[in-house]
């Protein structure tokens, strides 16, 4: 049974982490389902915004389910659990569609790292953020000590990772990590998603690529994506494809 649901309503998609008895802690199966949702969204040209939520009232996501990695050998833990999770998080972060994470309760560990992959975050007033990995003898593995440092000051990340301090919604808002603190964060996210509908999807996609390249979010891939989009619109590209299909030498015009 799927514990990551993808629902599409018009031009807005919603991904829901649905493992509430474990505070939406992520399992191997959930990571695979999240990747499948990303693949579906990239093949859905009519989607203008994606909202990421967690089921239940107690947590957006409490991190990674310890039963999924607790018994792994050191090699399997590093090679499979950490690297695979990191790869899937990267795929979510690099969706061409704008993404909004709705943190209606707590986002800890892998849950905070997943929220950091979204383009925009909305928090409830009583929600908190934390990096509690050291309490179970590990370190953040899915961007807590890397991607999060592009979004929060280094001392704040150290507070959470080294001293176990939680970050409140008001403080996260003051530092720009969240776009809004709302008593109705999901409604706020849907209202924000509506603003994406009339905008040019290609313009927003290119803007996202430019921003990611500027801040170092897979810079090489973003630069190549921008270049690919540019060359793909040229007459020379069309001529090259036609010549290949017709088994003749291309006659490039420079258009």
mmCIF file of C-alpha atoms in Angstrom:
data_model
loop_
_atom_site.group_PDB
_atom_site.id
_atom_site.type_symbol
_atom_site.label_atom_id
_atom_site.label_comp_id
_atom_site.label_asym_id
_atom_site.label_seq_id
_atom_site.Cartn_x
_atom_site.Cartn_y
_atom_site.Cartn_z
ATOM 1 C CA UNK A 1 0.000 0.000 0.000
ATOM 2 C CA UNK A 2 1.344 3.416 -0.953
ATOM 3 C CA UNK A 3 2.290 5.769 1.862
ATOM 4 C CA UNK A 4 3.053 8.668 -0.513
ATOM 5 C CA UNK A 5 -0.007 9.912 -2.355
ATOM 6 C CA UNK A 6 -0.047 12.108 -5.429
ATOM 7 C CA UNK A 7 -3.313 13.932 -6.091
ATOM 8 C CA UNK A 8 -3.831 16.313 -8.994
ATOM 9 C CA UNK A 9 -6.566 18.943 -8.905
ATOM 10 C CA UNK A 10 -6.530 21.086 -12.011
ATOM 11 C CA UNK A 11 -3.108 22.690 -12.318
ATOM 12 C CA UNK A 12 -2.041 21.980 -8.715
ATOM 13 C CA UNK A 13 -0.588 18.698 -7.507
ATOM 14 C CA UNK A 14 -0.365 17.593 -3.893
ATOM 15 C CA UNK A 15 2.097 15.044 -2.522
ATOM 16 C CA UNK A 16 1.123 13.676 0.896
ATOM 17 C CA UNK A 17 3.416 11.675 3.177
ATOM 18 C CA UNK A 18 1.003 9.243 4.802
ATOM 19 C CA UNK A 19 2.624 7.325 7.657
ATOM 20 C CA UNK A 20 0.992 9.146 10.601
ATOM 21 C CA UNK A 21 1.407 6.388 13.175
ATOM 22 C CA UNK A 22 5.164 6.936 12.813
ATOM 23 C CA UNK A 23 4.906 10.716 12.410
ATOM 24 C CA UNK A 24 5.292 10.293 8.636
ATOM 25 C CA UNK A 25 8.802 8.929 9.090
ATOM 26 C CA UNK A 26 10.231 7.930 5.734
ATOM 27 C CA UNK A 27 10.766 4.297 4.781
ATOM 28 C CA UNK A 28 12.593 2.774 1.816
ATOM 29 C CA UNK A 29 9.231 2.245 0.144
ATOM 30 C CA UNK A 30 8.181 5.850 0.734
ATOM 31 C CA UNK A 31 11.380 7.150 -0.819
ATOM 32 C CA UNK A 32 10.709 5.050 -3.923
ATOM 33 C CA UNK A 33 7.125 6.333 -4.040
ATOM 34 C CA UNK A 34 8.325 9.916 -3.725
ATOM 35 C CA UNK A 35 10.620 9.378 -6.684
ATOM 36 C CA UNK A 36 7.753 7.901 -8.682
ATOM 37 C CA UNK A 37 5.636 10.957 -7.879
ATOM 38 C CA UNK A 38 8.447 13.181 -9.170
ATOM 39 C CA UNK A 39 8.630 11.162 -12.381
ATOM 40 C CA UNK A 40 4.869 11.490 -12.881
ATOM 41 C CA UNK A 41 4.967 15.242 -12.290
ATOM 42 C CA UNK A 42 7.766 15.788 -14.791
ATOM 43 C CA UNK A 43 5.580 14.090 -17.396
ATOM 44 C CA UNK A 44 2.571 16.288 -16.535
ATOM 45 C CA UNK A 45 2.922 19.533 -18.532
ATOM 46 C CA UNK A 46 -0.294 21.060 -17.175
ATOM 47 C CA UNK A 47 0.863 21.113 -13.544
ATOM 48 C CA UNK A 48 1.788 24.619 -12.391
ATOM 49 C CA UNK A 49 2.585 24.030 -8.707
ATOM 50 C CA UNK A 50 3.261 21.162 -6.294
ATOM 51 C CA UNK A 51 2.320 21.203 -2.610
ATOM 52 C CA UNK A 52 4.056 18.793 -0.213
ATOM 53 C CA UNK A 53 2.217 17.883 3.002
ATOM 54 C CA UNK A 54 2.221 15.311 5.807
ATOM 55 C CA UNK A 55 -0.810 13.369 7.010
ATOM 56 C CA UNK A 56 -2.129 13.664 10.551
ATOM 57 C CA UNK A 57 -1.779 16.427 13.093
ATOM 58 C CA UNK A 58 1.448 15.573 14.922
ATOM 59 C CA UNK A 59 4.172 15.966 12.303
ATOM 60 C CA UNK A 60 4.963 17.037 8.772
ATOM 61 C CA UNK A 61 7.710 14.414 8.833
ATOM 62 C CA UNK A 62 9.772 13.176 11.783
ATOM 63 C CA UNK A 63 12.655 12.085 9.566
ATOM 64 C CA UNK A 64 13.750 8.642 8.464
ATOM 65 C CA UNK A 65 12.191 5.543 10.022
ATOM 66 C CA UNK A 66 14.952 4.059 12.198
ATOM 67 C CA UNK A 67 13.656 0.546 11.495
ATOM 68 C CA UNK A 68 14.582 1.135 7.858
ATOM 69 C CA UNK A 69 18.271 1.770 8.534
ATOM 70 C CA UNK A 70 19.010 0.715 12.104
ATOM 71 C CA UNK A 71 20.198 -2.792 11.207
ATOM 72 C CA UNK A 72 22.108 -1.911 8.038
ATOM 73 C CA UNK A 73 25.831 -2.562 7.808
ATOM 74 C CA UNK A 74 27.998 0.561 7.645
ATOM 75 C CA UNK A 75 28.558 -0.037 3.925
ATOM 76 C CA UNK A 76 24.861 -0.481 3.150
ATOM 77 C CA UNK A 77 23.987 2.503 5.310
ATOM 78 C CA UNK A 78 26.359 4.804 3.431
ATOM 79 C CA UNK A 79 26.031 3.348 -0.046
ATOM 80 C CA UNK A 80 22.329 2.562 -0.191
ATOM 81 C CA UNK A 81 20.352 4.396 2.477
ATOM 82 C CA UNK A 82 22.216 7.719 2.527
ATOM 83 C CA UNK A 83 23.162 7.952 -1.148
ATOM 84 C CA UNK A 84 19.813 6.725 -2.452
ATOM 85 C CA UNK A 85 17.851 9.049 -0.199
ATOM 86 C CA UNK A 86 20.079 11.957 -1.194
ATOM 87 C CA UNK A 87 19.543 11.190 -4.885
ATOM 88 C CA UNK A 88 15.750 11.126 -4.497
ATOM 89 C CA UNK A 89 15.734 14.339 -2.465
ATOM 90 C CA UNK A 90 17.804 15.956 -5.199
ATOM 91 C CA UNK A 91 15.241 14.866 -7.766
ATOM 92 C CA UNK A 92 12.457 16.517 -5.788
ATOM 93 C CA UNK A 93 14.550 19.682 -5.331
ATOM 94 C CA UNK A 94 15.170 19.895 -9.075
ATOM 95 C CA UNK A 95 11.608 19.486 -10.265
ATOM 96 C CA UNK A 96 10.982 22.027 -13.004
ATOM 97 C CA UNK A 97 7.657 22.888 -11.330
ATOM 98 C CA UNK A 98 7.481 25.293 -8.346
ATOM 99 C CA UNK A 99 7.126 23.422 -5.040
ATOM 100 C CA UNK A 100 5.698 24.452 -1.662
ATOM 101 C CA UNK A 101 6.233 22.510 1.581
ATOM 102 C CA UNK A 102 3.480 22.882 4.185
ATOM 103 C CA UNK A 103 4.936 22.355 7.666
ATOM 104 C CA UNK A 104 1.807 22.087 9.765
ATOM 105 C CA UNK A 105 3.620 20.499 12.705
ATOM 106 C CA UNK A 106 7.173 19.330 13.331
ATOM 107 C CA UNK A 107 9.819 18.714 10.665
ATOM 108 C CA UNK A 108 12.759 16.847 12.111
ATOM 109 C CA UNK A 109 15.862 15.322 10.534
ATOM 110 C CA UNK A 110 15.009 13.939 7.114
ATOM 111 C CA UNK A 111 11.691 15.772 7.276
ATOM 112 C CA UNK A 112 13.435 19.125 7.603
ATOM 113 C CA UNK A 113 15.875 18.119 4.868
ATOM 114 C CA UNK A 114 12.936 17.296 2.579
ATOM 115 C CA UNK A 115 11.228 20.612 3.347
ATOM 116 C CA UNK A 116 14.514 22.347 2.490
ATOM 117 C CA UNK A 117 14.256 20.835 -1.009
ATOM 118 C CA UNK A 118 11.052 22.771 -1.709
ATOM 119 C CA UNK A 119 11.169 26.185 -3.363
ATOM 120 C CA UNK A 120 8.962 27.767 -0.687
ATOM 121 C CA UNK A 121 7.930 26.732 2.829
ATOM 122 C CA UNK A 122 4.831 27.666 4.846
ATOM 123 C CA UNK A 123 4.770 26.921 8.596
ATOM 124 C CA UNK A 124 2.094 26.767 11.252
ATOM 125 C CA UNK A 125 2.794 29.040 14.263
ATOM 126 C CA UNK A 126 3.485 26.135 16.643
ATOM 127 C CA UNK A 127 5.549 24.047 14.202
ATOM 128 C CA UNK A 128 9.246 23.507 14.886
ATOM 129 C CA UNK A 129 12.321 22.405 12.972
ATOM 130 C CA UNK A 130 15.151 20.242 14.279
ATOM 131 C CA UNK A 131 18.189 18.146 13.373
ATOM 132 C CA UNK A 132 18.174 15.470 16.107
ATOM 133 C CA UNK A 133 20.386 12.902 14.344
ATOM 134 C CA UNK A 134 23.176 13.076 16.924
ATOM 135 C CA UNK A 135 20.741 11.776 19.549
ATOM 136 C CA UNK A 136 20.709 8.413 17.772
ATOM 137 C CA UNK A 137 24.390 8.434 16.894
ATOM 138 C CA UNK A 138 24.314 9.580 13.281
ATOM 139 C CA UNK A 139 24.674 12.809 11.293
ATOM 140 C CA UNK A 140 22.321 14.437 8.767
ATOM 141 C CA UNK A 141 22.633 12.582 5.481
ATOM 142 C CA UNK A 142 20.122 14.116 3.090
ATOM 143 C CA UNK A 143 21.202 17.757 2.994
ATOM 144 C CA UNK A 144 21.027 18.894 6.610
ATOM 145 C CA UNK A 145 24.669 19.917 6.721
ATOM 146 C CA UNK A 146 24.887 20.926 3.050
ATOM 147 C CA UNK A 147 21.731 22.227 1.318
ATOM 148 C CA UNK A 148 20.379 23.643 4.587
ATOM 149 C CA UNK A 149 23.463 25.839 4.867
ATOM 150 C CA UNK A 150 22.379 27.682 1.722
ATOM 151 C CA UNK A 151 19.081 28.534 3.402
ATOM 152 C CA UNK A 152 20.021 29.200 7.036
ATOM 153 C CA UNK A 153 23.014 30.853 8.724
ATOM 154 C CA UNK A 154 25.815 28.496 9.728
ATOM 155 C CA UNK A 155 25.451 29.220 13.487
ATOM 156 C CA UNK A 156 21.761 28.305 13.361
ATOM 157 C CA UNK A 157 22.456 24.980 11.652
ATOM 158 C CA UNK A 158 25.121 24.334 14.298
ATOM 159 C CA UNK A 159 22.629 25.107 17.054
ATOM 160 C CA UNK A 160 20.360 22.394 15.721
ATOM 161 C CA UNK A 161 22.949 19.802 14.662
ATOM 162 C CA UNK A 162 25.375 20.208 17.585
ATOM 163 C CA UNK A 163 23.184 21.370 20.471
ATOM 164 C CA UNK A 164 19.793 19.956 19.571
ATOM 165 C CA UNK A 165 17.973 23.305 19.613
ATOM 166 C CA UNK A 166 14.683 23.555 17.790
ATOM 167 C CA UNK A 167 13.931 26.380 15.401
ATOM 168 C CA UNK A 168 10.569 28.063 15.887
ATOM 169 C CA UNK A 169 8.324 29.256 13.080
ATOM 170 C CA UNK A 170 8.772 32.945 13.956
ATOM 171 C CA UNK A 171 12.545 32.657 13.955
ATOM 172 C CA UNK A 172 12.521 30.694 10.695
ATOM 173 C CA UNK A 173 10.376 33.428 9.148
ATOM 174 C CA UNK A 174 12.724 36.168 10.364
ATOM 175 C CA UNK A 175 15.648 34.413 8.681
ATOM 176 C CA UNK A 176 13.779 33.896 5.427
ATOM 177 C CA UNK A 177 13.672 30.100 5.615
ATOM 178 C CA UNK A 178 9.880 30.156 5.406
ATOM 179 C CA UNK A 179 7.773 32.433 3.252
ATOM 180 C CA UNK A 180 4.896 32.715 5.709
ATOM 181 C CA UNK A 181 3.659 31.610 9.123
ATOM 182 C CA UNK A 182 -0.047 30.878 8.928
ATOM 183 C CA UNK A 183 -2.780 29.475 11.140
ATOM 184 C CA UNK A 184 -4.022 27.752 7.980
ATOM 185 C CA UNK A 185 -0.772 26.808 6.211
ATOM 186 C CA UNK A 186 -2.367 24.464 3.682
ATOM 187 C CA UNK A 187 -4.907 27.080 2.574
ATOM 188 C CA UNK A 188 -2.086 29.622 2.332
ATOM 189 C CA UNK A 189 -0.114 27.222 0.144
ATOM 190 C CA UNK A 190 -3.055 26.635 -2.199
ATOM 191 C CA UNK A 191 -3.601 30.379 -2.478
ATOM 192 C CA UNK A 192 0.066 30.793 -3.379
ATOM 193 C CA UNK A 193 -0.185 27.982 -5.926
ATOM 194 C CA UNK A 194 -3.016 29.819 -7.682
ATOM 195 C CA UNK A 195 -0.659 32.692 -8.440
ATOM 196 C CA UNK A 196 1.456 30.294 -10.496
ATOM 197 C CA UNK A 197 -1.421 29.405 -12.844
ATOM 198 C CA UNK A 198 -1.429 32.499 -15.110
ATOM 199 C CA UNK A 199 2.365 32.772 -15.278
ATOM 200 C CA UNK A 200 4.365 31.307 -18.143
ATOM 201 C CA UNK A 201 5.431 27.787 -17.111
ATOM 202 C CA UNK A 202 8.534 27.948 -19.283
ATOM 203 C CA UNK A 203 9.573 31.313 -17.860
ATOM 204 C CA UNK A 204 9.188 29.988 -14.314
ATOM 205 C CA UNK A 205 11.114 26.851 -15.181
ATOM 206 C CA UNK A 206 14.030 28.813 -16.622
ATOM 207 C CA UNK A 207 13.970 31.218 -13.665
ATOM 208 C CA UNK A 208 14.216 28.254 -11.299
ATOM 209 C CA UNK A 209 17.152 26.839 -13.256
ATOM 210 C CA UNK A 210 18.910 30.211 -13.145
ATOM 211 C CA UNK A 211 18.410 30.588 -9.402
ATOM 212 C CA UNK A 212 19.592 27.040 -8.709
ATOM 213 C CA UNK A 213 22.668 27.503 -10.883
ATOM 214 C CA UNK A 214 23.478 30.755 -9.066
ATOM 215 C CA UNK A 215 23.326 29.224 -5.588
ATOM 216 C CA UNK A 216 25.070 25.981 -6.548
ATOM 217 C CA UNK A 217 22.097 23.591 -6.645
ATOM 218 C CA UNK A 218 23.553 21.118 -9.186
ATOM 219 C CA UNK A 219 25.062 23.994 -11.132
ATOM 220 C CA UNK A 220 26.403 21.891 -14.014
ATOM 221 C CA UNK A 221 23.036 20.253 -14.711
ATOM 222 C CA UNK A 222 21.206 23.583 -14.532
ATOM 223 C CA UNK A 223 23.665 25.243 -16.942
ATOM 224 C CA UNK A 224 23.321 22.365 -19.386
ATOM 225 C CA UNK A 225 19.526 22.427 -19.082
ATOM 226 C CA UNK A 226 19.517 26.136 -19.920
ATOM 227 C CA UNK A 227 21.840 25.566 -22.846
ATOM 228 C CA UNK A 228 19.779 22.629 -24.056
ATOM 229 C CA UNK A 229 16.601 24.695 -24.006
ATOM 230 C CA UNK A 230 18.324 27.463 -25.937
ATOM 231 C CA UNK A 231 19.755 25.248 -28.656
ATOM 232 C CA UNK A 232 16.574 23.184 -28.843
ATOM 233 C CA UNK A 233 14.675 26.213 -30.143
ATOM 234 C CA UNK A 234 17.065 26.904 -33.032
ATOM 235 C CA UNK A 235 16.623 26.217 -36.711
ATOM 236 C CA UNK A 236 19.995 24.448 -36.719
ATOM 237 C CA UNK A 237 18.702 21.888 -34.248
ATOM 238 C CA UNK A 238 15.675 21.204 -36.450
ATOM 239 C CA UNK A 239 17.932 20.949 -39.512
ATOM 240 C CA UNK A 240 20.299 18.577 -37.720
ATOM 241 C CA UNK A 241 17.464 16.230 -36.757
ATOM 242 C CA UNK A 242 15.951 16.336 -40.257
ATOM 243 C CA UNK A 243 19.307 15.642 -41.895
ATOM 244 C CA UNK A 244 19.928 12.692 -39.619
ATOM 245 C CA UNK A 245 16.533 11.186 -40.390
ATOM 246 C CA UNK A 246 16.966 11.781 -44.139
ATOM 247 C CA UNK A 247 20.543 10.417 -44.101
ATOM 248 C CA UNK A 248 22.053 13.550 -45.648
ATOM 249 C CA UNK A 249 24.573 16.199 -44.625
ATOM 250 C CA UNK A 250 23.000 19.048 -42.623
ATOM 251 C CA UNK A 251 22.909 22.553 -44.093
ATOM 252 C CA UNK A 252 23.202 24.734 -40.986
ATOM 253 C CA UNK A 253 22.117 28.372 -41.391
ATOM 254 C CA UNK A 254 22.932 29.640 -37.921
ATOM 255 C CA UNK A 255 19.262 30.397 -37.202
#
